[in-house]
Amino acid sequence: MTDTKNTPLRIAVFGAGRIGGVHARNAAAHPAVTLSHLVDPVADAACAALAAETGAQVAGADDVFADDRVDGIVIASSTDSHADLLRRAADAGKAVFCEKPISLDFAQVEEVAEKVQEAGIPAMLGFQRRYDASFRAARDRIASGAGGRLEHLIMQSRDPGPPPAAYVATSGGMFRDTAIHDLDMARFLLDEDIATVYAVGSCLISPELGAAGDIDTLMITLTTRSGRLAQVVNCRRGPMGYDQRLEALCAGEVLFVENRPRTTLRVDTPDGALAPPPENYFIDRFAQAYRDEMDAFASMIAEGTQPLAGMRDGLEAQRLVEAAIVSHETGAAVQISPDWRP
């Protein structure tokens, strides 16, 4: 591993698309990190342009894993590549930061998570909401017990508009691509095993997504082992824009995380008040969280600092996702045990 006292960490990023670009730019801008390599065999032109912008070297996967000077890799490539790259990172002994999900196949999620754990490499999962200042403050307030025990949690997550139908095939659809973030956040805030999962969903917005076998409107109810409740609301269309809100009912207080406006300007007229819309989409809304993730990755490698989301969190969030899919398909609540599998 690189001597970080004198030399920046050398990081390679897999994926030159939207989220890969975020991580590559954050790595290049981090004072303790050098973005050494970019790998994307599909998006050659995008990879070359991003490399020119960040000063990285375009490389192949074999080059990265064979290079002992590479301290860690960021996996932000297509979902179907995650499992294999995680295996290779484990075999090469390289620290890894992987975007969710680990895989679209739950058996593979379990197998890869076990392999990474047995290899003992530093590993973190890309649940960026855990690093968002507002969500983190809610978690810290709940964990402190200042307002009493958390009893009821409501989370609303709505995109500005539906993605193209072609996106469904590679992303895992609404459950595995979108709801997984909310289910992970429910685990993060409740800090208790989930006992039951009940999901209902419809295709109300995009006939194209429906034809591709997906839904665009979803509600999931979780019950913990002690009987506490969480309600997750997902939708592919928010008429006001990107909608990310949270309400946590504690015994002595209620916590709210509201949408972040693009500006703080409000216009008052005789007809009423006009407020600015929320941040455009997740790249803008969670920009600081993504920067803090890169900082956490560097700290994990250099100092052994435990990340807020590890491989087990990826596995358990996926377990809840798969249970929600089964519930949606059967119309019945699914009872969850620590070893439940679809």
mmCIF file of C-alpha atoms in Angstrom:
data_model
loop_
_atom_site.group_PDB
_atom_site.id
_atom_site.type_symbol
_atom_site.label_atom_id
_atom_site.label_comp_id
_atom_site.label_asym_id
_atom_site.label_seq_id
_atom_site.Cartn_x
_atom_site.Cartn_y
_atom_site.Cartn_z
ATOM 1 C CA MET A 1 0.000 0.000 0.000
ATOM 2 C CA THR A 2 1.118 3.558 -0.623
ATOM 3 C CA ASP A 3 2.800 5.383 2.271
ATOM 4 C CA THR A 4 0.068 7.976 2.858
ATOM 5 C CA LYS A 5 2.261 10.078 5.142
ATOM 6 C CA ASN A 6 4.258 11.197 2.100
ATOM 7 C CA THR A 7 2.266 10.128 -0.948
ATOM 8 C CA PRO A 8 -1.458 10.491 -1.769
ATOM 9 C CA LEU A 9 -3.542 7.349 -2.035
ATOM 10 C CA ARG A 10 -3.795 6.033 -5.577
ATOM 11 C CA ILE A 11 -7.416 5.304 -6.490
ATOM 12 C CA ALA A 12 -8.869 3.741 -9.653
ATOM 13 C CA VAL A 13 -12.470 4.366 -10.696
ATOM 14 C CA PHE A 14 -14.450 1.848 -12.737
ATOM 15 C CA GLY A 15 -17.206 3.554 -14.724
ATOM 16 C CA ALA A 16 -17.224 6.840 -16.615
ATOM 17 C CA GLY A 17 -20.968 7.428 -16.590
ATOM 18 C CA ARG A 18 -22.995 9.763 -14.410
ATOM 19 C CA ILE A 19 -22.092 8.405 -10.977
ATOM 20 C CA GLY A 20 -18.614 7.351 -12.057
ATOM 21 C CA GLY A 21 -17.982 10.930 -13.086
ATOM 22 C CA VAL A 22 -19.044 12.160 -9.649
ATOM 23 C CA HIS A 23 -16.641 9.822 -7.855
ATOM 24 C CA ALA A 24 -13.798 10.441 -10.312
ATOM 25 C CA ARG A 25 -14.033 14.223 -9.904
ATOM 26 C CA ASN A 26 -14.284 13.923 -6.128
ATOM 27 C CA ALA A 27 -11.223 11.655 -6.039
ATOM 28 C CA ALA A 28 -9.265 14.037 -8.265
ATOM 29 C CA ALA A 29 -10.186 16.979 -6.018
ATOM 30 C CA HIS A 30 -9.393 15.230 -2.718
ATOM 31 C CA PRO A 31 -6.130 16.427 -1.142
ATOM 32 C CA ALA A 32 -5.151 12.931 0.060
ATOM 33 C CA VAL A 33 -6.029 11.092 -3.167
ATOM 34 C CA THR A 34 -4.632 10.760 -6.663
ATOM 35 C CA LEU A 35 -7.023 9.475 -9.318
ATOM 36 C CA SER A 36 -4.608 7.125 -11.034
ATOM 37 C CA HIS A 37 -6.804 5.113 -13.419
ATOM 38 C CA LEU A 38 -10.176 5.209 -15.140
ATOM 39 C CA VAL A 39 -11.683 2.022 -16.527
ATOM 40 C CA ASP A 40 -14.738 1.823 -18.776
ATOM 41 C CA PRO A 41 -14.627 -0.593 -21.711
ATOM 42 C CA VAL A 42 -18.094 0.475 -22.886
ATOM 43 C CA ALA A 43 -17.996 4.281 -22.792
ATOM 44 C CA ASP A 44 -14.623 4.834 -24.469
ATOM 45 C CA ALA A 45 -15.246 8.444 -25.482
ATOM 46 C CA ALA A 46 -16.706 9.388 -22.102
ATOM 47 C CA CYS A 47 -13.800 7.681 -20.335
ATOM 48 C CA ALA A 48 -11.225 9.545 -22.419
ATOM 49 C CA ALA A 49 -12.934 12.888 -21.795
ATOM 50 C CA LEU A 50 -13.205 12.270 -18.042
ATOM 51 C CA ALA A 51 -9.565 11.159 -17.898
ATOM 52 C CA ALA A 52 -8.469 14.338 -19.647
ATOM 53 C CA GLU A 53 -10.479 16.395 -17.157
ATOM 54 C CA THR A 54 -9.181 14.643 -14.048
ATOM 55 C CA GLY A 55 -5.638 13.743 -15.084
ATOM 56 C CA ALA A 56 -6.219 9.997 -14.780
ATOM 57 C CA GLN A 57 -4.834 7.288 -17.027
ATOM 58 C CA VAL A 58 -7.289 5.261 -19.115
ATOM 59 C CA ALA A 59 -6.608 1.630 -18.336
ATOM 60 C CA GLY A 60 -8.021 -1.874 -18.476
ATOM 61 C CA ALA A 61 -9.214 -3.823 -15.457
ATOM 62 C CA ASP A 62 -6.243 -6.211 -15.609
ATOM 63 C CA ASP A 63 -3.845 -3.253 -15.460
ATOM 64 C CA VAL A 64 -5.492 -1.917 -12.300
ATOM 65 C CA PHE A 65 -5.589 -5.198 -10.397
ATOM 66 C CA ALA A 66 -1.988 -6.021 -11.324
ATOM 67 C CA ASP A 67 -0.700 -2.629 -10.177
ATOM 68 C CA ASP A 68 0.541 -2.852 -6.586
ATOM 69 C CA ARG A 69 0.607 0.943 -6.381
ATOM 70 C CA VAL A 70 -3.202 1.139 -6.587
ATOM 71 C CA ASP A 71 -4.480 1.396 -3.016
ATOM 72 C CA GLY A 72 -8.205 1.158 -3.708
ATOM 73 C CA ILE A 73 -10.873 0.952 -6.363
ATOM 74 C CA VAL A 74 -14.247 2.633 -6.761
ATOM 75 C CA ILE A 75 -16.847 0.487 -8.536
ATOM 76 C CA ALA A 76 -19.294 2.807 -10.285
ATOM 77 C CA SER A 77 -19.723 0.820 -13.489
ATOM 78 C CA SER A 78 -22.897 -0.962 -14.626
ATOM 79 C CA THR A 79 -24.617 -3.063 -11.972
ATOM 80 C CA ASP A 80 -23.899 -6.327 -13.757
ATOM 81 C CA SER A 81 -20.152 -5.718 -13.312
ATOM 82 C CA HIS A 82 -20.189 -5.128 -9.551
ATOM 83 C CA ALA A 83 -19.967 -8.721 -8.317
ATOM 84 C CA ASP A 84 -17.030 -9.700 -10.494
ATOM 85 C CA LEU A 85 -15.072 -6.548 -9.659
ATOM 86 C CA LEU A 86 -15.686 -7.090 -5.945
ATOM 87 C CA ARG A 87 -14.349 -10.651 -6.276
ATOM 88 C CA ARG A 88 -11.260 -9.376 -8.084
ATOM 89 C CA ALA A 89 -10.695 -6.701 -5.456
ATOM 90 C CA ALA A 90 -10.863 -9.381 -2.759
ATOM 91 C CA ASP A 91 -8.369 -11.577 -4.634
ATOM 92 C CA ALA A 92 -6.016 -8.625 -5.207
ATOM 93 C CA GLY A 93 -6.276 -7.387 -1.627
ATOM 94 C CA LYS A 94 -7.395 -3.906 -2.659
ATOM 95 C CA ALA A 95 -9.724 -1.678 -0.674
ATOM 96 C CA VAL A 96 -13.040 -1.168 -2.413
ATOM 97 C CA PHE A 97 -15.892 1.332 -2.504
ATOM 98 C CA CYS A 98 -18.825 -0.123 -4.465
ATOM 99 C CA GLU A 99 -22.038 1.499 -5.584
ATOM 100 C CA LYS A 100 -25.201 -0.385 -4.707
ATOM 101 C CA PRO A 101 -26.468 -2.945 -5.376
ATOM 102 C CA ILE A 102 -23.814 -5.656 -5.072
ATOM 103 C CA SER A 103 -25.746 -7.727 -7.612
ATOM 104 C CA LEU A 104 -29.269 -8.162 -8.927
ATOM 105 C CA ASP A 105 -29.097 -11.845 -7.881
ATOM 106 C CA PHE A 106 -29.428 -12.347 -4.131
ATOM 107 C CA ALA A 107 -27.494 -15.621 -4.050
ATOM 108 C CA GLN A 108 -24.611 -13.795 -5.696
ATOM 109 C CA VAL A 109 -24.919 -10.955 -3.182
ATOM 110 C CA GLU A 110 -24.460 -13.438 -0.340
ATOM 111 C CA GLU A 111 -21.556 -15.190 -2.036
ATOM 112 C CA VAL A 112 -19.682 -11.984 -2.858
ATOM 113 C CA ALA A 113 -20.288 -10.398 0.557
ATOM 114 C CA GLU A 114 -18.860 -13.528 2.222
ATOM 115 C CA LYS A 115 -15.837 -13.543 -0.078
ATOM 116 C CA VAL A 116 -15.046 -9.877 0.607
ATOM 117 C CA GLN A 117 -15.447 -10.407 4.337
ATOM 118 C CA GLU A 118 -13.187 -13.478 4.342
ATOM 119 C CA ALA A 119 -10.542 -11.585 2.350
ATOM 120 C CA GLY A 120 -10.471 -8.925 5.047
ATOM 121 C CA ILE A 121 -10.152 -6.018 2.618
ATOM 122 C CA PRO A 122 -11.505 -2.597 3.636
ATOM 123 C CA ALA A 123 -14.907 -2.287 1.930
ATOM 124 C CA MET A 124 -17.737 0.248 1.865
ATOM 125 C CA LEU A 125 -21.066 0.469 0.032
ATOM 126 C CA GLY A 126 -22.405 3.523 -1.771
ATOM 127 C CA PHE A 127 -25.429 4.427 0.353
ATOM 128 C CA GLN A 128 -24.705 8.141 0.121
ATOM 129 C CA ARG A 129 -27.740 9.247 2.152
ATOM 130 C CA ARG A 130 -25.960 8.007 5.278
ATOM 131 C CA TYR A 131 -23.393 10.750 4.627
ATOM 132 C CA ASP A 132 -25.922 13.522 3.971
ATOM 133 C CA ALA A 133 -25.742 16.118 6.756
ATOM 134 C CA SER A 134 -29.517 16.258 7.308
ATOM 135 C CA PHE A 135 -30.131 12.504 7.347
ATOM 136 C CA ARG A 136 -27.043 12.017 9.502
ATOM 137 C CA ALA A 137 -28.257 14.666 11.974
ATOM 138 C CA ALA A 138 -31.600 12.852 12.218
ATOM 139 C CA ARG A 139 -29.801 9.565 12.885
ATOM 140 C CA ASP A 140 -27.584 11.144 15.549
ATOM 141 C CA ARG A 141 -30.569 12.822 17.234
ATOM 142 C CA ILE A 142 -32.509 9.544 17.311
ATOM 143 C CA ALA A 143 -29.504 7.588 18.576
ATOM 144 C CA SER A 144 -28.932 10.133 21.356
ATOM 145 C CA GLY A 145 -32.378 9.419 22.804
ATOM 146 C CA ALA A 146 -32.950 13.157 23.325
ATOM 147 C CA GLY A 147 -36.505 12.996 21.986
ATOM 148 C CA GLY A 148 -37.379 9.536 23.209
ATOM 149 C CA ARG A 149 -37.628 6.302 21.294
ATOM 150 C CA LEU A 150 -38.266 6.385 17.549
ATOM 151 C CA GLU A 151 -41.708 4.832 16.988
ATOM 152 C CA HIS A 152 -42.847 5.654 13.459
ATOM 153 C CA LEU A 153 -40.836 6.602 10.363
ATOM 154 C CA ILE A 154 -42.091 7.961 7.033
ATOM 155 C CA MET A 155 -39.802 8.491 4.025
ATOM 156 C CA GLN A 156 -40.801 9.982 0.679
ATOM 157 C CA SER A 157 -38.552 9.601 -2.351
ATOM 158 C CA ARG A 158 -39.786 10.828 -5.723
ATOM 159 C CA ASP A 159 -37.747 11.368 -8.885
ATOM 160 C CA PRO A 160 -38.420 14.358 -11.158
ATOM 161 C CA GLY A 161 -39.527 11.987 -13.926
ATOM 162 C CA PRO A 162 -39.311 8.357 -15.041
ATOM 163 C CA PRO A 163 -36.144 6.963 -16.638
ATOM 164 C CA PRO A 164 -36.131 5.443 -20.134
ATOM 165 C CA ALA A 165 -37.483 1.904 -20.302
ATOM 166 C CA ALA A 166 -34.074 0.584 -21.377
ATOM 167 C CA TYR A 167 -32.736 1.576 -17.962
ATOM 168 C CA VAL A 168 -34.855 -1.081 -16.236
ATOM 169 C CA ALA A 169 -32.975 -4.044 -17.688
ATOM 170 C CA THR A 170 -29.603 -3.062 -16.229
ATOM 171 C CA SER A 171 -30.604 -1.137 -13.095
ATOM 172 C CA GLY A 172 -32.808 -3.736 -11.422
ATOM 173 C CA GLY A 173 -35.982 -1.697 -11.628
ATOM 174 C CA MET A 174 -37.707 0.381 -9.011
ATOM 175 C CA PHE A 175 -37.161 -2.012 -6.112
ATOM 176 C CA ARG A 176 -33.461 -2.810 -6.522
ATOM 177 C CA ASP A 177 -32.424 0.561 -7.953
ATOM 178 C CA THR A 178 -34.514 3.082 -6.001
ATOM 179 C CA ALA A 179 -36.217 1.562 -2.968
ATOM 180 C CA ILE A 180 -32.954 0.007 -1.762
ATOM 181 C CA HIS A 181 -31.782 3.465 -0.637
ATOM 182 C CA ASP A 182 -34.893 4.010 1.491
ATOM 183 C CA LEU A 183 -34.803 0.511 2.948
ATOM 184 C CA ASP A 184 -31.172 1.005 3.893
ATOM 185 C CA MET A 185 -32.039 4.344 5.515
ATOM 186 C CA ALA A 186 -34.854 2.656 7.460
ATOM 187 C CA ARG A 187 -32.312 0.168 8.836
ATOM 188 C CA PHE A 188 -29.898 3.012 9.602
ATOM 189 C CA LEU A 189 -32.475 5.027 11.561
ATOM 190 C CA LEU A 190 -34.383 2.228 13.290
ATOM 191 C CA ASP A 191 -31.250 0.266 14.254
ATOM 192 C CA GLU A 192 -33.313 -2.880 14.792
ATOM 193 C CA ASP A 193 -33.993 -6.027 12.794
ATOM 194 C CA ILE A 194 -36.986 -5.872 10.452
ATOM 195 C CA ALA A 195 -39.632 -8.533 11.104
ATOM 196 C CA THR A 196 -42.130 -8.013 8.254
ATOM 197 C CA VAL A 197 -42.169 -6.372 4.837
ATOM 198 C CA TYR A 198 -45.337 -5.510 2.923
ATOM 199 C CA ALA A 199 -45.248 -3.824 -0.490
ATOM 200 C CA VAL A 200 -47.830 -2.602 -2.976
ATOM 201 C CA GLY A 201 -47.070 -0.960 -6.295
ATOM 202 C CA SER A 202 -48.539 0.109 -9.624
ATOM 203 C CA CYS A 203 -47.559 1.559 -12.957
ATOM 204 C CA LEU A 204 -49.473 4.855 -13.011
ATOM 205 C CA ILE A 205 -47.098 7.175 -14.856
ATOM 206 C CA SER A 206 -45.069 5.468 -17.575
ATOM 207 C CA PRO A 207 -46.631 2.808 -19.834
ATOM 208 C CA GLU A 208 -43.125 2.229 -21.230
ATOM 209 C CA LEU A 209 -41.839 1.158 -17.821
ATOM 210 C CA GLY A 210 -44.869 -1.071 -17.371
ATOM 211 C CA ALA A 211 -44.223 -2.730 -20.720
ATOM 212 C CA ALA A 212 -40.643 -3.350 -19.589
ATOM 213 C CA GLY A 213 -41.945 -5.185 -16.526
ATOM 214 C CA ASP A 214 -41.397 -2.452 -13.959
ATOM 215 C CA ILE A 215 -43.608 -0.236 -11.788
ATOM 216 C CA ASP A 216 -43.348 3.501 -11.133
ATOM 217 C CA THR A 217 -45.312 3.972 -7.893
ATOM 218 C CA LEU A 218 -44.540 2.023 -4.725
ATOM 219 C CA MET A 219 -45.327 1.889 -1.007
ATOM 220 C CA ILE A 220 -43.534 -0.386 1.457
ATOM 221 C CA THR A 221 -44.405 -0.926 5.126
ATOM 222 C CA LEU A 222 -41.779 -2.325 7.497
ATOM 223 C CA THR A 223 -42.362 -3.619 11.014
ATOM 224 C CA THR A 224 -39.462 -4.131 13.417
ATOM 225 C CA ARG A 225 -39.237 -7.008 15.873
ATOM 226 C CA SER A 226 -40.434 -4.725 18.684
ATOM 227 C CA GLY A 227 -43.384 -3.481 16.595
ATOM 228 C CA ARG A 228 -42.113 -0.109 15.403
ATOM 229 C CA LEU A 229 -43.207 0.978 11.918
ATOM 230 C CA ALA A 230 -41.644 2.525 8.830
ATOM 231 C CA GLN A 231 -43.433 3.608 5.658
ATOM 232 C CA VAL A 232 -41.481 4.083 2.410
ATOM 233 C CA VAL A 233 -43.095 5.985 -0.479
ATOM 234 C CA ASN A 234 -41.355 5.796 -3.875
ATOM 235 C CA CYS A 235 -42.476 7.366 -7.130
ATOM 236 C CA ARG A 236 -40.853 7.978 -10.506
ATOM 237 C CA ARG A 237 -42.484 11.412 -10.794
ATOM 238 C CA GLY A 238 -42.476 14.323 -8.375
ATOM 239 C CA PRO A 239 -44.494 17.201 -9.882
ATOM 240 C CA MET A 240 -42.440 19.707 -7.878
ATOM 241 C CA GLY A 241 -39.117 18.057 -8.767
ATOM 242 C CA TYR A 242 -36.753 15.799 -6.822
ATOM 243 C CA ASP A 243 -38.566 15.048 -3.577
ATOM 244 C CA GLN A 244 -36.578 13.727 -0.592
ATOM 245 C CA ARG A 245 -38.357 14.075 2.735
ATOM 246 C CA LEU A 246 -38.366 12.264 6.049
ATOM 247 C CA GLU A 247 -40.547 12.371 9.160
ATOM 248 C CA ALA A 248 -39.508 10.545 12.313
ATOM 249 C CA LEU A 249 -42.033 10.338 15.152
ATOM 250 C CA CYS A 250 -40.261 9.888 18.471
ATOM 251 C CA ALA A 251 -41.885 9.612 21.894
ATOM 252 C CA GLY A 252 -41.254 13.254 22.736
ATOM 253 C CA GLU A 253 -40.668 15.007 19.419
ATOM 254 C CA VAL A 254 -41.014 14.767 15.652
ATOM 255 C CA LEU A 255 -37.992 15.151 13.373
ATOM 256 C CA PHE A 256 -38.297 16.419 9.797
ATOM 257 C CA VAL A 257 -35.862 16.377 6.894
ATOM 258 C CA GLU A 258 -37.212 18.658 4.181
ATOM 259 C CA ASN A 259 -36.337 19.170 0.532
ATOM 260 C CA ARG A 260 -33.325 21.348 -0.140
ATOM 261 C CA PRO A 261 -34.287 24.341 -2.336
ATOM 262 C CA ARG A 262 -32.109 25.493 -5.218
ATOM 263 C CA THR A 263 -32.036 28.978 -3.682
ATOM 264 C CA THR A 264 -33.409 30.594 -0.532
ATOM 265 C CA LEU A 265 -35.325 33.248 -2.488
ATOM 266 C CA ARG A 266 -39.062 33.503 -1.773
ATOM 267 C CA VAL A 267 -41.319 35.867 -3.716
ATOM 268 C CA ASP A 268 -44.447 37.196 -1.981
ATOM 269 C CA THR A 269 -47.222 38.717 -4.085
ATOM 270 C CA PRO A 270 -50.890 39.597 -3.480
ATOM 271 C CA ASP A 271 -51.736 36.168 -4.911
ATOM 272 C CA GLY A 272 -49.513 34.313 -2.478
ATOM 273 C CA ALA A 273 -45.920 33.189 -2.052
ATOM 274 C CA LEU A 274 -43.631 31.545 -4.602
ATOM 275 C CA ALA A 275 -40.837 29.305 -3.317
ATOM 276 C CA PRO A 276 -37.943 27.897 -5.377
ATOM 277 C CA PRO A 277 -38.045 24.246 -6.476
ATOM 278 C CA PRO A 278 -35.938 21.523 -4.818
ATOM 279 C CA GLU A 279 -32.450 20.646 -5.985
ATOM 280 C CA ASN A 280 -32.605 19.258 -9.507
ATOM 281 C CA TYR A 281 -31.784 15.562 -8.918
ATOM 282 C CA PHE A 282 -29.713 13.277 -6.727
ATOM 283 C CA ILE A 283 -26.349 14.435 -8.123
ATOM 284 C CA ASP A 284 -27.097 17.990 -6.954
ATOM 285 C CA ARG A 285 -29.069 17.114 -3.815
ATOM 286 C CA PHE A 286 -26.377 14.808 -2.440
ATOM 287 C CA ALA A 287 -23.286 16.551 -3.813
ATOM 288 C CA GLN A 288 -21.782 17.063 -0.369
ATOM 289 C CA ALA A 289 -22.652 13.515 0.676
ATOM 290 C CA TYR A 290 -20.725 12.159 -2.315
ATOM 291 C CA ARG A 291 -17.710 14.278 -1.354
ATOM 292 C CA ASP A 292 -17.943 13.014 2.206
ATOM 293 C CA GLU A 293 -18.114 9.436 0.910
ATOM 294 C CA MET A 294 -14.803 9.909 -0.890
ATOM 295 C CA ASP A 295 -13.324 11.359 2.286
ATOM 296 C CA ALA A 296 -14.599 8.319 4.209
ATOM 297 C CA PHE A 297 -13.051 5.981 1.621
ATOM 298 C CA ALA A 298 -9.664 7.695 1.989
ATOM 299 C CA SER A 299 -9.922 7.538 5.787
ATOM 300 C CA MET A 300 -10.894 3.874 5.661
ATOM 301 C CA ILE A 301 -7.781 3.018 3.635
ATOM 302 C CA ALA A 302 -5.306 5.292 5.409
ATOM 303 C CA GLU A 303 -6.534 5.104 9.011
ATOM 304 C CA GLY A 304 -8.831 2.071 9.210
ATOM 305 C CA THR A 305 -11.877 4.236 9.958
ATOM 306 C CA GLN A 306 -15.059 2.177 9.689
ATOM 307 C CA PRO A 307 -17.437 3.418 6.968
ATOM 308 C CA LEU A 308 -21.081 4.193 7.685
ATOM 309 C CA ALA A 309 -22.131 1.481 5.187
ATOM 310 C CA GLY A 310 -20.309 -1.803 4.729
ATOM 311 C CA MET A 311 -20.872 -5.049 2.849
ATOM 312 C CA ARG A 312 -23.304 -6.364 5.464
ATOM 313 C CA ASP A 313 -25.438 -3.243 5.009
ATOM 314 C CA GLY A 314 -25.537 -3.934 1.279
ATOM 315 C CA LEU A 315 -26.561 -7.527 1.940
ATOM 316 C CA GLU A 316 -29.284 -6.678 4.463
ATOM 317 C CA ALA A 317 -30.767 -3.838 2.388
ATOM 318 C CA GLN A 318 -30.933 -6.251 -0.543
ATOM 319 C CA ARG A 319 -32.629 -8.853 1.644
ATOM 320 C CA LEU A 320 -35.385 -6.333 2.397
ATOM 321 C CA VAL A 321 -35.636 -5.421 -1.295
ATOM 322 C CA GLU A 322 -36.097 -9.054 -2.290
ATOM 323 C CA ALA A 323 -38.725 -9.513 0.434
ATOM 324 C CA ALA A 324 -40.562 -6.427 -0.861
ATOM 325 C CA ILE A 325 -40.546 -7.892 -4.380
ATOM 326 C CA VAL A 326 -42.005 -11.163 -3.094
ATOM 327 C CA SER A 327 -44.656 -9.250 -1.150
ATOM 328 C CA HIS A 328 -45.587 -7.189 -4.204
ATOM 329 C CA GLU A 329 -45.893 -10.325 -6.331
ATOM 330 C CA THR A 330 -47.908 -12.347 -3.802
ATOM 331 C CA GLY A 331 -49.944 -9.610 -2.140
ATOM 332 C CA ALA A 332 -48.936 -10.853 1.307
ATOM 333 C CA ALA A 333 -46.627 -9.563 4.001
ATOM 334 C CA VAL A 334 -43.303 -11.403 4.154
ATOM 335 C CA GLN A 335 -41.929 -12.547 7.494
ATOM 336 C CA ILE A 336 -38.190 -11.857 7.711
ATOM 337 C CA SER A 337 -35.607 -13.896 9.604
ATOM 338 C CA PRO A 338 -31.825 -13.289 9.693
ATOM 339 C CA ASP A 339 -31.315 -16.045 7.115
ATOM 340 C CA TRP A 340 -34.400 -15.348 4.929
ATOM 341 C CA ARG A 341 -33.854 -15.793 1.207
ATOM 342 C CA PRO A 342 -36.213 -15.290 -1.749
#
